[in-house]
Amino acid sequence: MPRMDPVERLRQLRERVRQGGGEARIAAQHEKGKLTAHERLELLLDAGTFVETDMFVTHRCDDFGMAARQIPADGVVTGWGQVDGRHVFVFSQDFTTLGGTLGEAHAKKICKIMDMALKCGKPVIGLNDSGGARIQEGVLAQGGYADIFLRNTMASGVVPQISVIMGPCAGGATYSPALTDFILMVENTSYMFITGPTVVKTVTHEVVDFEGLGGARTHSRKSGVAHFTREDDETTLALVRTLMAYLPLNNQDPPPVIEPTDDANREEPELDDIIPDDPRKPYDIRDIISRIVDHGQMLEIHAAYAENLVVGFARLDGRPVGLLATQPAVLAGTIDIRASKKGAQFVRFCDSFNLPLITFEDVPGYLPGVTQEHRGIIREGAKLLHAYCEATIPKITVITRKGYGGAYNVLNSKHIRGDFNYAWPTAEVAIMGAEAAVEIIHRRELEAAGENREAVRAERVAEYQATFCTPFHAASFGFIDDVIEPRRTRPTLINALRLLTNKQQSNPPKKHGHMPL
Ligand code: HXC
């Protein structure tokens, strides 16, 4: 028989591997509204840039009939390509081949690109769609996950790691995404849980379906496990590209600055009147942010979780910045346990990857209540404080209204190394609001006032307000660098950011800090 042309044979082999689990399995995948591993990579990466690695790797398992079972690419497509012209490493699990399960070889392929990513200083983007540890491979599969977890942890803070959940992600498999920086979930087709609905029912007698236990809605609203959700594979992968546009490639790489197309000196007169006269009246902090950042565009993270704190990325003068803002429209902008954790995670990400941080502050304090206390708001609230104290990136604060109590300290006050702290004329920097303060410090006088109690109280409230319910008391000590006209916030921030471009600051040498966990 004539020998087949080697190049032609190579082409055929490649084509066979690319077919994954075959036509029927691919059709089933499509029927579920899911794309294949390769189709996903085509959408994620710039056209024609994907370079596949290890496509001929096979498993070595002989048990449970596996010897006869061929699993193309061992159920995961790995390699590298480009997003907007910048290199990234990728893996994409192929559910059409034995449910995208992870065995020894599958894990080794992922580890190999993670090692390369660390060596090259490039992000890792993982597309997860898998039945989890390949049962037939026993501890080799379990250990394979551990090999990945170790690499996730070593890469943390060195290169950005993004996990996209596009199908099942169960059991120990969830801990690799959990160790990465961002988790995106596809609505209705993805779910994450430690144990599925059947086990839950057996152990706790709770009846819940896949979606309710660990769907995109649950993890974006209740648990906060997911940072983003989108409706299908296409929009979710497009979002990964949007997210990447704000991120540096590694912790030594400068953030991706683009040529600015929005006027750095743009003033926004509407900001002068945006704060309601009544200090208890809410407003949406996003209406302020959108008037300040380039073209009003912000990529909000954890948008449906702990909505009393808004975090996300935007650009100022073409430079990517992290934004953290208390949200007066939800829980009056108080910081509760969930907001503290959400904020701390975000501040630490920005600090790891040298993204300047802008804080917008209108905070009446930490959220009071028995539940919060019993759940440990002392410890949990300290997370955000620790993150801010530790951060050495450029840090700028704008106090729009309240800067009350301990929350004033936490939100990048001057005392914890805020580089520039600005206040609007509507700002109030005080231990607490006037009404509550007067009840405490003038209690005896109010008790003695008898029928005049209301008149005395009003007088004392006015006195307190004149002293503390302004930014000028704090500014007189230099704790506020300047009281600015709200309309000039954008030019002020941009000017400060330009100055801080080469900021150098470090913490004492240590193995690692001990954040209150
Ligand atoms: C081996 C598996 C598998 C697994 C699925 N398959 N999960 N093979 N190990 N963990 C195989 C199926 O036998 C089937 O093989 C193919 O993949 C497709 O699976 P289906 O069940 O037909 O698909 P579907 O109906 O869509 O259901 C998908 C599923 C279900 C919900 C994921 O397969 C399932 O519940 N699998 C088990 C999930 C699980 O418990 N995993 C272990 C988690 S614990 P054929 O022959 O038809 O191609 C874990 C520990 C990690 O991961 C430890 C780290 C510390």
mmCIF file of N, CA and C in Angstrom, residues 377-434:
data_model
loop_
_atom_site.group_PDB
_atom_site.id
_atom_site.type_symbol
_atom_site.label_atom_id
_atom_site.label_comp_id
_atom_site.label_asym_id
_atom_site.label_seq_id
_atom_site.Cartn_x
_atom_site.Cartn_y
_atom_site.Cartn_z
ATOM 1 N N ILE A 377 -19.070 41.269 61.515
ATOM 2 C CA ILE A 377 -18.708 42.450 60.724
ATOM 3 C C ILE A 377 -17.408 43.086 61.218
ATOM 4 N N ILE A 378 -17.049 42.809 62.459
ATOM 5 C CA ILE A 378 -15.768 43.352 62.950
ATOM 6 C C ILE A 378 -14.634 42.759 62.115
ATOM 7 N N ARG A 379 -14.634 41.425 62.014
ATOM 8 C CA ARG A 379 -13.577 40.762 61.240
ATOM 9 C C ARG A 379 -13.768 41.011 59.728
ATOM 10 N N GLU A 380 -14.995 40.846 59.269
ATOM 11 C CA GLU A 380 -15.250 40.942 57.823
ATOM 12 C C GLU A 380 -15.061 42.375 57.316
ATOM 13 N N GLY A 381 -15.487 43.320 58.130
ATOM 14 C CA GLY A 381 -15.334 44.724 57.738
ATOM 15 C C GLY A 381 -13.870 45.129 57.686
ATOM 16 N N ALA A 382 -13.043 44.442 58.470
ATOM 17 C CA ALA A 382 -11.610 44.764 58.484
ATOM 18 C C ALA A 382 -10.924 44.355 57.182
ATOM 19 N N LYS A 383 -11.584 43.512 56.401
ATOM 20 C CA LYS A 383 -10.973 43.074 55.132
ATOM 21 C C LYS A 383 -10.760 44.270 54.199
ATOM 22 N N LEU A 384 -11.800 45.087 54.088
ATOM 23 C CA LEU A 384 -11.687 46.243 53.193
ATOM 24 C C LEU A 384 -10.638 47.213 53.729
ATOM 25 N N LEU A 385 -10.626 47.387 55.033
ATOM 26 C CA LEU A 385 -9.646 48.276 55.667
ATOM 27 C C LEU A 385 -8.226 47.777 55.384
ATOM 28 N N HIS A 386 -8.009 46.495 55.591
ATOM 29 C CA HIS A 386 -6.684 45.906 55.376
ATOM 30 C C HIS A 386 -6.255 46.095 53.918
ATOM 31 N N ALA A 387 -7.198 45.848 53.017
ATOM 32 C CA ALA A 387 -6.867 45.955 51.584
ATOM 33 C C ALA A 387 -6.447 47.378 51.226
ATOM 34 N N TYR A 388 -7.194 48.357 51.729
ATOM 35 C CA TYR A 388 -6.841 49.756 51.430
ATOM 36 C C TYR A 388 -5.503 50.133 52.062
ATOM 37 N N CYS A 389 -5.301 49.722 53.327
ATOM 38 C CA CYS A 389 -4.058 50.091 54.019
ATOM 39 C C CYS A 389 -2.835 49.530 53.296
ATOM 40 N N GLU A 390 -2.985 48.316 52.801
ATOM 41 C CA GLU A 390 -1.861 47.620 52.199
ATOM 42 C C GLU A 390 -1.550 48.133 50.788
ATOM 43 N N ALA A 391 -2.553 48.680 50.112
ATOM 44 C CA ALA A 391 -2.403 49.012 48.686
ATOM 45 C C ALA A 391 -1.410 50.159 48.475
ATOM 46 N N THR A 392 -0.514 49.965 47.517
ATOM 47 C CA THR A 392 0.502 50.992 47.237
ATOM 48 C C THR A 392 0.314 51.643 45.863
ATOM 49 N N ILE A 393 -0.767 51.315 45.200
ATOM 50 C CA ILE A 393 -1.067 51.930 43.898
ATOM 51 C C ILE A 393 -1.480 53.398 44.110
ATOM 52 N N PRO A 394 -1.521 54.202 43.043
ATOM 53 C CA PRO A 394 -2.095 55.540 43.184
ATOM 54 C C PRO A 394 -3.535 55.438 43.695
ATOM 55 N N LYS A 395 -3.833 56.200 44.757
ATOM 56 C CA LYS A 395 -5.166 56.096 45.383
ATOM 57 C C LYS A 395 -5.723 57.506 45.590
ATOM 58 N N ILE A 396 -6.864 57.759 45.015
ATOM 59 C CA ILE A 396 -7.478 59.093 45.094
ATOM 60 C C ILE A 396 -8.912 58.946 45.592
ATOM 61 N N THR A 397 -9.309 59.832 46.485
ATOM 62 C CA THR A 397 -10.678 59.783 47.012
ATOM 63 C C THR A 397 -11.416 61.080 46.723
ATOM 64 N N VAL A 398 -12.692 60.944 46.426
ATOM 65 C CA VAL A 398 -13.576 62.112 46.321
ATOM 66 C C VAL A 398 -14.739 61.885 47.284
ATOM 67 N N ILE A 399 -14.873 62.750 48.293
ATOM 68 C CA ILE A 399 -16.013 62.629 49.206
ATOM 69 C C ILE A 399 -17.119 63.530 48.667
ATOM 70 N N THR A 400 -18.217 62.906 48.275
ATOM 71 C CA THR A 400 -19.307 63.692 47.687
ATOM 72 C C THR A 400 -20.267 64.193 48.762
ATOM 73 N N ARG A 401 -20.465 63.378 49.801
ATOM 74 C CA ARG A 401 -21.376 63.797 50.881
ATOM 75 C C ARG A 401 -20.825 63.267 52.205
ATOM 76 N N LYS A 402 -21.364 62.172 52.713
ATOM 77 C CA LYS A 402 -20.952 61.772 54.060
ATOM 78 C C LYS A 402 -19.614 61.023 54.087
ATOM 79 N N GLY A 403 -18.815 61.408 55.037
ATOM 80 C CA GLY A 403 -17.608 60.639 55.351
ATOM 81 C C GLY A 403 -17.652 60.421 56.846
ATOM 82 N N TYR A 404 -18.525 59.517 57.261
ATOM 83 C CA TYR A 404 -18.813 59.363 58.688
ATOM 84 C C TYR A 404 -18.030 58.197 59.306
ATOM 85 N N GLY A 405 -17.731 58.364 60.569
ATOM 86 C CA GLY A 405 -17.246 57.273 61.407
ATOM 87 C C GLY A 405 -16.022 56.561 60.865
ATOM 88 N N GLY A 406 -15.943 55.257 61.213
ATOM 89 C CA GLY A 406 -14.801 54.446 60.799
ATOM 90 C C GLY A 406 -14.759 54.266 59.301
ATOM 91 N N ALA A 407 -15.921 54.326 58.662
ATOM 92 C CA ALA A 407 -15.957 54.122 57.220
ATOM 93 C C ALA A 407 -15.170 55.226 56.502
ATOM 94 N N TYR A 408 -15.137 56.422 57.104
ATOM 95 C CA TYR A 408 -14.309 57.506 56.536
ATOM 96 C C TYR A 408 -12.839 57.079 56.506
ATOM 97 N N ASN A 409 -12.386 56.477 57.581
ATOM 98 C CA ASN A 409 -10.994 56.015 57.633
ATOM 99 C C ASN A 409 -10.726 54.960 56.573
ATOM 100 N N VAL A 410 -11.671 54.013 56.500
ATOM 101 C CA VAL A 410 -11.473 52.842 55.641
ATOM 102 C C VAL A 410 -11.347 53.231 54.169
ATOM 103 N N LEU A 411 -12.215 54.154 53.737
ATOM 104 C CA LEU A 411 -12.287 54.450 52.302
ATOM 105 C C LEU A 411 -11.156 55.384 51.868
ATOM 106 N N ASN A 412 -9.960 54.862 52.008
ATOM 107 C CA ASN A 412 -8.779 55.556 51.494
ATOM 108 C C ASN A 412 -8.601 56.946 52.075
ATOM 109 N N SER A 413 -8.735 57.075 53.388
ATOM 110 C CA SER A 413 -8.500 58.382 53.992
ATOM 111 C C SER A 413 -7.008 58.723 53.885
ATOM 112 N N LYS A 414 -6.711 59.966 54.163
ATOM 113 C CA LYS A 414 -5.321 60.440 54.136
ATOM 114 C C LYS A 414 -4.475 59.621 55.112
ATOM 115 N N HIS A 415 -5.110 59.245 56.213
ATOM 116 C CA HIS A 415 -4.396 58.551 57.297
ATOM 117 C C HIS A 415 -3.874 57.190 56.851
ATOM 118 N N ILE A 416 -4.507 56.588 55.860
ATOM 119 C CA ILE A 416 -4.052 55.267 55.408
ATOM 120 C C ILE A 416 -3.455 55.375 53.987
ATOM 121 N N ARG A 417 -2.769 56.466 53.773
ATOM 122 C CA ARG A 417 -1.966 56.682 52.569
ATOM 123 C C ARG A 417 -2.752 57.010 51.301
ATOM 124 N N GLY A 418 -3.895 57.681 51.474
ATOM 125 C CA GLY A 418 -4.558 58.229 50.288
ATOM 126 C C GLY A 418 -3.629 59.275 49.681
ATOM 127 N N ASP A 419 -3.436 59.227 48.369
ATOM 128 C CA ASP A 419 -2.503 60.183 47.751
ATOM 129 C C ASP A 419 -3.125 61.554 47.598
ATOM 130 N N PHE A 420 -4.352 61.580 47.104
ATOM 131 C CA PHE A 420 -5.086 62.843 46.998
ATOM 132 C C PHE A 420 -6.497 62.616 47.508
ATOM 133 N N ASN A 421 -6.901 63.435 48.448
ATOM 134 C CA ASN A 421 -8.237 63.319 49.031
ATOM 135 C C ASN A 421 -8.971 64.624 48.789
ATOM 136 N N TYR A 422 -9.983 64.519 47.943
ATOM 137 C CA TYR A 422 -10.760 65.701 47.589
ATOM 138 C C TYR A 422 -12.149 65.603 48.200
ATOM 139 N N ALA A 423 -12.735 66.771 48.454
ATOM 140 C CA ALA A 423 -14.119 66.777 48.937
ATOM 141 C C ALA A 423 -14.903 67.778 48.115
ATOM 142 N N TRP A 424 -16.149 67.466 47.903
ATOM 143 C CA TRP A 424 -17.066 68.439 47.314
ATOM 144 C C TRP A 424 -17.551 69.362 48.447
ATOM 145 N N PRO A 425 -18.053 70.543 48.128
ATOM 146 C CA PRO A 425 -18.526 71.450 49.201
ATOM 147 C C PRO A 425 -19.662 70.829 50.012
ATOM 148 N N THR A 426 -20.342 69.837 49.436
ATOM 149 C CA THR A 426 -21.448 69.165 50.139
ATOM 150 C C THR A 426 -20.959 68.095 51.119
ATOM 151 N N ALA A 427 -19.654 67.898 51.207
ATOM 152 C CA ALA A 427 -19.121 66.809 52.043
ATOM 153 C C ALA A 427 -19.252 67.128 53.531
ATOM 154 N N GLU A 428 -19.420 66.055 54.300
ATOM 155 C CA GLU A 428 -19.478 66.175 55.766
ATOM 156 C C GLU A 428 -18.532 65.128 56.324
ATOM 157 N N VAL A 429 -17.482 65.567 56.980
ATOM 158 C CA VAL A 429 -16.574 64.589 57.586
ATOM 159 C C VAL A 429 -16.771 64.670 59.091
ATOM 160 N N ALA A 430 -17.339 63.648 59.664
ATOM 161 C CA ALA A 430 -17.717 63.692 61.079
ATOM 162 C C ALA A 430 -17.789 62.278 61.646
ATOM 163 N N ILE A 431 -17.725 62.198 62.971
ATOM 164 C CA ILE A 431 -17.843 60.879 63.619
ATOM 165 C C ILE A 431 -19.212 60.284 63.308
ATOM 166 N N MET A 432 -20.229 61.135 63.341
ATOM 167 C CA MET A 432 -21.586 60.674 63.008
ATOM 168 C C MET A 432 -22.425 61.879 62.602
ATOM 169 N N GLY A 433 -23.673 61.637 62.200
ATOM 170 C CA GLY A 433 -24.567 62.711 61.808
ATOM 171 C C GLY A 433 -24.935 63.585 63.015
ATOM 172 N N ALA A 434 -25.424 64.807 62.730
ATOM 173 C CA ALA A 434 -25.677 65.797 63.786
ATOM 174 C C ALA A 434 -26.717 65.317 64.809
#
